[in-house]
Amino acid sequence: MFLGAALSHGRILMEAVKHKTVLFFILNSSLVWRIFEIIQNKGTVYTTQQQLFEIFRVMLTRESTGNKKVVARFLKKKYTQFFHKFNELLNSSYVVKRQSFKLLSEILQETLNFKVMLKYIGIPGNLQICINSMLQKDPKAKGIRFEAFHVFKFYVANPNKPPKIVDLLLKNRDPLLEALDHMATNDGIDYGKELPLLRRKLMKL
C-alpha cells in the first residue's frame, strides 16, 4: 500500500530514500522485495520499471558515506536473498536485463562492497548469466552486451579467480573472444582500452 502510494509520487520517494533513516527502514522491511516483484511483473509498464530502477539506483549507489555503509551492511546480511532476486532480473526482459546489469556493475564497484563483490564473482552460476548475455548475437541486444561487459570485466580482472571460475572462462573462451571481437567492430560502441585489455587477459588464461 505504502509503495503503491509512493510510486504515484516517485520524485518524493526518490528524495526520501536519500536520507539514511528512510533508506534503513526500506532495506530492513518487505518493501525492498516488493520493488523486485513489481519490476518483474509482466503487467508493469515501462515508465514504472524505469522509475523503480532509478529509485533502486539512488538507494544502492548514493554517494553519501552514511548511506553506503547502510547498503554495505544490508548486502552482507541479506546477500543470498538479494542476489537471488537480482539474478532473476538478469534473466528477465530486455529492458529489465539491461538496467539490472548497469546497476549491478555500479554496486560491485563500490569499495565498501568489496567483500560482497568477491563473493558474487566467485560463483560460477553468476558468471554463466553474464556469459549468456555476452554471447547474444541479436543486433538489438548490443545494449545488454555493453552493460554485461562492465560486469564481466570483474571476473576476468580478478587476480585470484577460484578454479571453477577459471574453468568456466576457459570452457567459453573461444566464443567469448569471438563476441568481444564482434562487439569491438560491429556494435558501434567505444569500449576504449578495456575491451582489448580483457581480450588479452582471456588469451593468457
Coordinates of C-alpha atoms in Angstrom, one line a residue:
M1 CA 0.0 0.0 0.0
F2 CA 2.8 2.4 1.0
L3 CA 4.9 1.6 -2.1
G4 CA 1.9 2.0 -4.4
A5 CA 1.1 5.4 -3.0
A6 CA 4.8 6.4 -3.1
L7 CA 5.1 5.4 -6.7
S8 CA 2.4 7.8 -7.6
H9 CA 4.7 10.5 -6.3
G10 CA 8.0 9.0 -7.5
R11 CA 10.1 12.1 -7.0
I12 CA 9.1 12.3 -3.4
L13 CA 10.1 8.7 -2.8
M14 CA 13.4 9.3 -4.6
E15 CA 14.2 12.2 -2.4
A16 CA 13.1 10.3 0.7
V17 CA 15.5 7.4 0.2
K18 CA 18.4 9.7 0.1
H19 CA 18.0 10.0 3.8
K20 CA 19.8 7.3 5.8
T21 CA 16.9 6.7 8.2
V22 CA 14.4 6.2 5.4
L23 CA 16.9 4.0 3.5
F24 CA 17.5 1.9 6.6
F25 CA 13.7 1.4 7.1
I26 CA 13.1 0.3 3.5
L27 CA 16.1 -2.0 3.3
N28 CA 15.0 -3.7 6.5
S29 CA 11.4 -4.1 5.5
S30 CA 9.4 -6.1 2.9
L31 CA 9.3 -3.0 0.7
V32 CA 12.7 -3.7 -0.9
W33 CA 11.5 -7.2 -2.0
R34 CA 8.2 -5.7 -3.2
I35 CA 10.2 -3.5 -5.6
F36 CA 11.7 -6.6 -7.2
E37 CA 8.3 -8.1 -7.6
I38 CA 6.8 -5.0 -9.3
I39 CA 9.8 -4.7 -11.7
Q40 CA 9.4 -8.3 -12.7
N41 CA 5.6 -8.2 -13.0
K42 CA 4.7 -8.5 -16.7
G43 CA 1.9 -6.0 -16.2
T44 CA 4.3 -3.3 -15.0
V45 CA 4.5 -0.6 -17.6
Y46 CA 7.9 0.6 -18.9
T47 CA 7.8 4.0 -17.2
T48 CA 7.2 2.4 -13.8
Q49 CA 10.0 0.0 -14.3
Q50 CA 12.4 2.9 -15.2
Q51 CA 11.2 4.8 -12.1
L52 CA 11.8 1.8 -9.8
F53 CA 15.3 1.3 -11.2
E54 CA 16.1 4.9 -10.6
I55 CA 14.9 4.6 -7.0
F56 CA 17.0 1.4 -6.7
R57 CA 20.0 3.3 -8.1
V58 CA 19.5 6.2 -5.6
M59 CA 19.1 3.7 -2.7
L60 CA 22.0 1.4 -3.5
T61 CA 24.7 3.7 -5.1
R62 CA 24.2 7.1 -3.5
E63 CA 27.5 9.0 -2.8
S64 CA 26.7 9.7 0.9
T65 CA 29.1 7.7 3.1
G66 CA 26.4 7.1 5.6
N67 CA 24.1 5.6 3.0
K68 CA 26.9 3.5 1.6
K69 CA 27.5 1.9 5.0
V70 CA 23.8 1.1 5.4
V71 CA 23.8 -0.5 1.9
A72 CA 27.0 -2.4 2.6
R73 CA 25.6 -3.9 5.8
F74 CA 22.4 -4.8 4.1
L75 CA 24.1 -6.6 1.2
K76 CA 26.3 -8.6 3.6
K77 CA 23.3 -9.5 5.8
K78 CA 20.8 -10.3 3.0
Y79 CA 23.3 -11.4 0.4
T80 CA 21.6 -14.7 -0.6
Q81 CA 18.1 -13.3 -0.8
F82 CA 19.1 -10.0 -2.6
F83 CA 21.3 -11.6 -5.3
H84 CA 18.8 -14.4 -5.9
K85 CA 16.2 -11.7 -6.6
F86 CA 18.7 -9.7 -8.6
N87 CA 19.7 -12.7 -10.8
E88 CA 16.1 -13.2 -11.6
L89 CA 16.1 -9.6 -13.1
L90 CA 19.2 -10.6 -15.1
N91 CA 17.2 -13.3 -16.7
S92 CA 14.2 -11.2 -17.5
S93 CA 13.1 -9.0 -20.4
Y94 CA 15.5 -6.8 -22.5
V95 CA 14.8 -3.6 -20.7
V96 CA 14.9 -5.1 -17.2
K97 CA 18.1 -7.1 -18.0
R98 CA 19.9 -4.1 -19.4
Q99 CA 19.1 -1.9 -16.4
S100 CA 19.9 -4.7 -14.0
F101 CA 23.4 -5.2 -15.4
K102 CA 24.0 -1.5 -15.3
L103 CA 23.0 -1.3 -11.7
L104 CA 24.9 -4.4 -10.8
S105 CA 28.2 -3.0 -12.1
E106 CA 27.7 0.1 -10.0
I107 CA 27.0 -2.0 -6.9
L108 CA 30.1 -4.2 -7.4
Q109 CA 32.5 -1.3 -8.0
E110 CA 31.7 0.3 -4.7
T111 CA 34.7 0.0 -2.3
L112 CA 32.6 -0.7 0.7
N113 CA 31.0 -3.7 -1.2
F114 CA 34.4 -5.3 -1.9
K115 CA 33.8 -8.5 0.0
V116 CA 30.3 -8.8 -1.4
M117 CA 31.8 -8.3 -4.9
L118 CA 34.4 -11.0 -4.4
K119 CA 31.7 -13.4 -3.2
Y120 CA 29.4 -12.7 -6.1
I121 CA 32.1 -13.0 -8.8
G122 CA 33.3 -16.3 -7.2
I123 CA 30.1 -18.1 -8.0
P124 CA 30.1 -19.9 -11.5
G125 CA 26.3 -19.6 -11.9
N126 CA 26.6 -15.8 -11.7
L127 CA 29.4 -15.8 -14.3
Q128 CA 27.2 -18.1 -16.6
I129 CA 24.4 -15.5 -16.5
C130 CA 26.9 -12.8 -17.6
I131 CA 28.4 -15.1 -20.3
N132 CA 24.9 -15.9 -21.7
S133 CA 24.3 -12.2 -22.2
M134 CA 27.7 -11.5 -23.7
L135 CA 27.1 -14.2 -26.3
Q136 CA 23.8 -12.9 -27.5
K137 CA 24.2 -12.3 -31.3
D138 CA 21.0 -10.3 -31.9
P139 CA 22.0 -6.8 -33.1
K140 CA 19.2 -5.4 -30.9
A141 CA 21.0 -6.9 -27.8
K142 CA 24.0 -4.7 -28.1
G143 CA 22.8 -2.6 -25.1
I144 CA 22.7 -5.7 -23.0
R145 CA 26.2 -6.8 -24.2
F146 CA 27.5 -3.4 -23.3
E147 CA 26.2 -3.5 -19.7
A148 CA 27.1 -7.2 -19.3
F149 CA 30.6 -6.4 -20.4
H150 CA 31.0 -4.0 -17.4
V151 CA 30.1 -6.8 -15.1
F152 CA 32.1 -9.4 -17.0
K153 CA 35.3 -7.4 -16.5
F154 CA 35.2 -8.0 -12.7
Y155 CA 35.5 -11.8 -13.4
V156 CA 38.4 -11.5 -15.9
A157 CA 40.3 -8.8 -13.9
N158 CA 40.1 -10.7 -10.6
P159 CA 43.7 -11.8 -9.9
N160 CA 42.6 -14.6 -7.5
K161 CA 39.9 -16.3 -9.6
P162 CA 38.5 -19.5 -8.0
P163 CA 39.4 -22.6 -10.0
K164 CA 35.7 -23.1 -11.1
I165 CA 35.6 -19.6 -12.5
V166 CA 38.8 -20.2 -14.5
D167 CA 37.4 -23.5 -15.8
L168 CA 34.2 -21.7 -16.9
L169 CA 36.1 -18.9 -18.6
L170 CA 38.3 -21.5 -20.4
K171 CA 35.3 -23.5 -21.5
N172 CA 33.8 -20.4 -23.1
R173 CA 37.0 -18.6 -24.1
D174 CA 36.6 -19.1 -27.9
P175 CA 33.0 -17.9 -28.1
L176 CA 33.8 -15.0 -25.7
L177 CA 36.8 -13.9 -27.8
E178 CA 34.6 -14.0 -30.9
A179 CA 31.9 -12.0 -29.0
L180 CA 34.5 -9.4 -27.9
D181 CA 35.7 -9.0 -31.5
H182 CA 32.2 -8.6 -32.7
M183 CA 31.4 -6.0 -30.1
A184 CA 34.6 -4.1 -31.0
T185 CA 33.8 -3.9 -34.7
N186 CA 30.0 -4.1 -35.1
D187 CA 28.3 -2.6 -32.0
G188 CA 29.2 1.0 -32.8
I189 CA 30.2 1.5 -29.1
D190 CA 33.6 2.8 -27.9
Y191 CA 34.9 0.4 -25.3
G192 CA 38.2 2.3 -25.0
K193 CA 41.2 0.3 -23.8
E194 CA 39.1 -2.0 -21.6
L195 CA 37.9 -4.4 -24.3
P196 CA 41.4 -5.2 -25.8
L197 CA 42.8 -5.5 -22.3
L198 CA 40.2 -8.0 -21.3
R199 CA 40.7 -9.9 -24.5
R200 CA 44.5 -10.2 -23.7
K201 CA 43.7 -11.4 -20.2
L202 CA 41.3 -14.1 -21.6
M203 CA 44.0 -15.2 -24.0
K204 CA 46.5 -15.6 -21.2
L205 CA 44.3 -17.9 -19.0

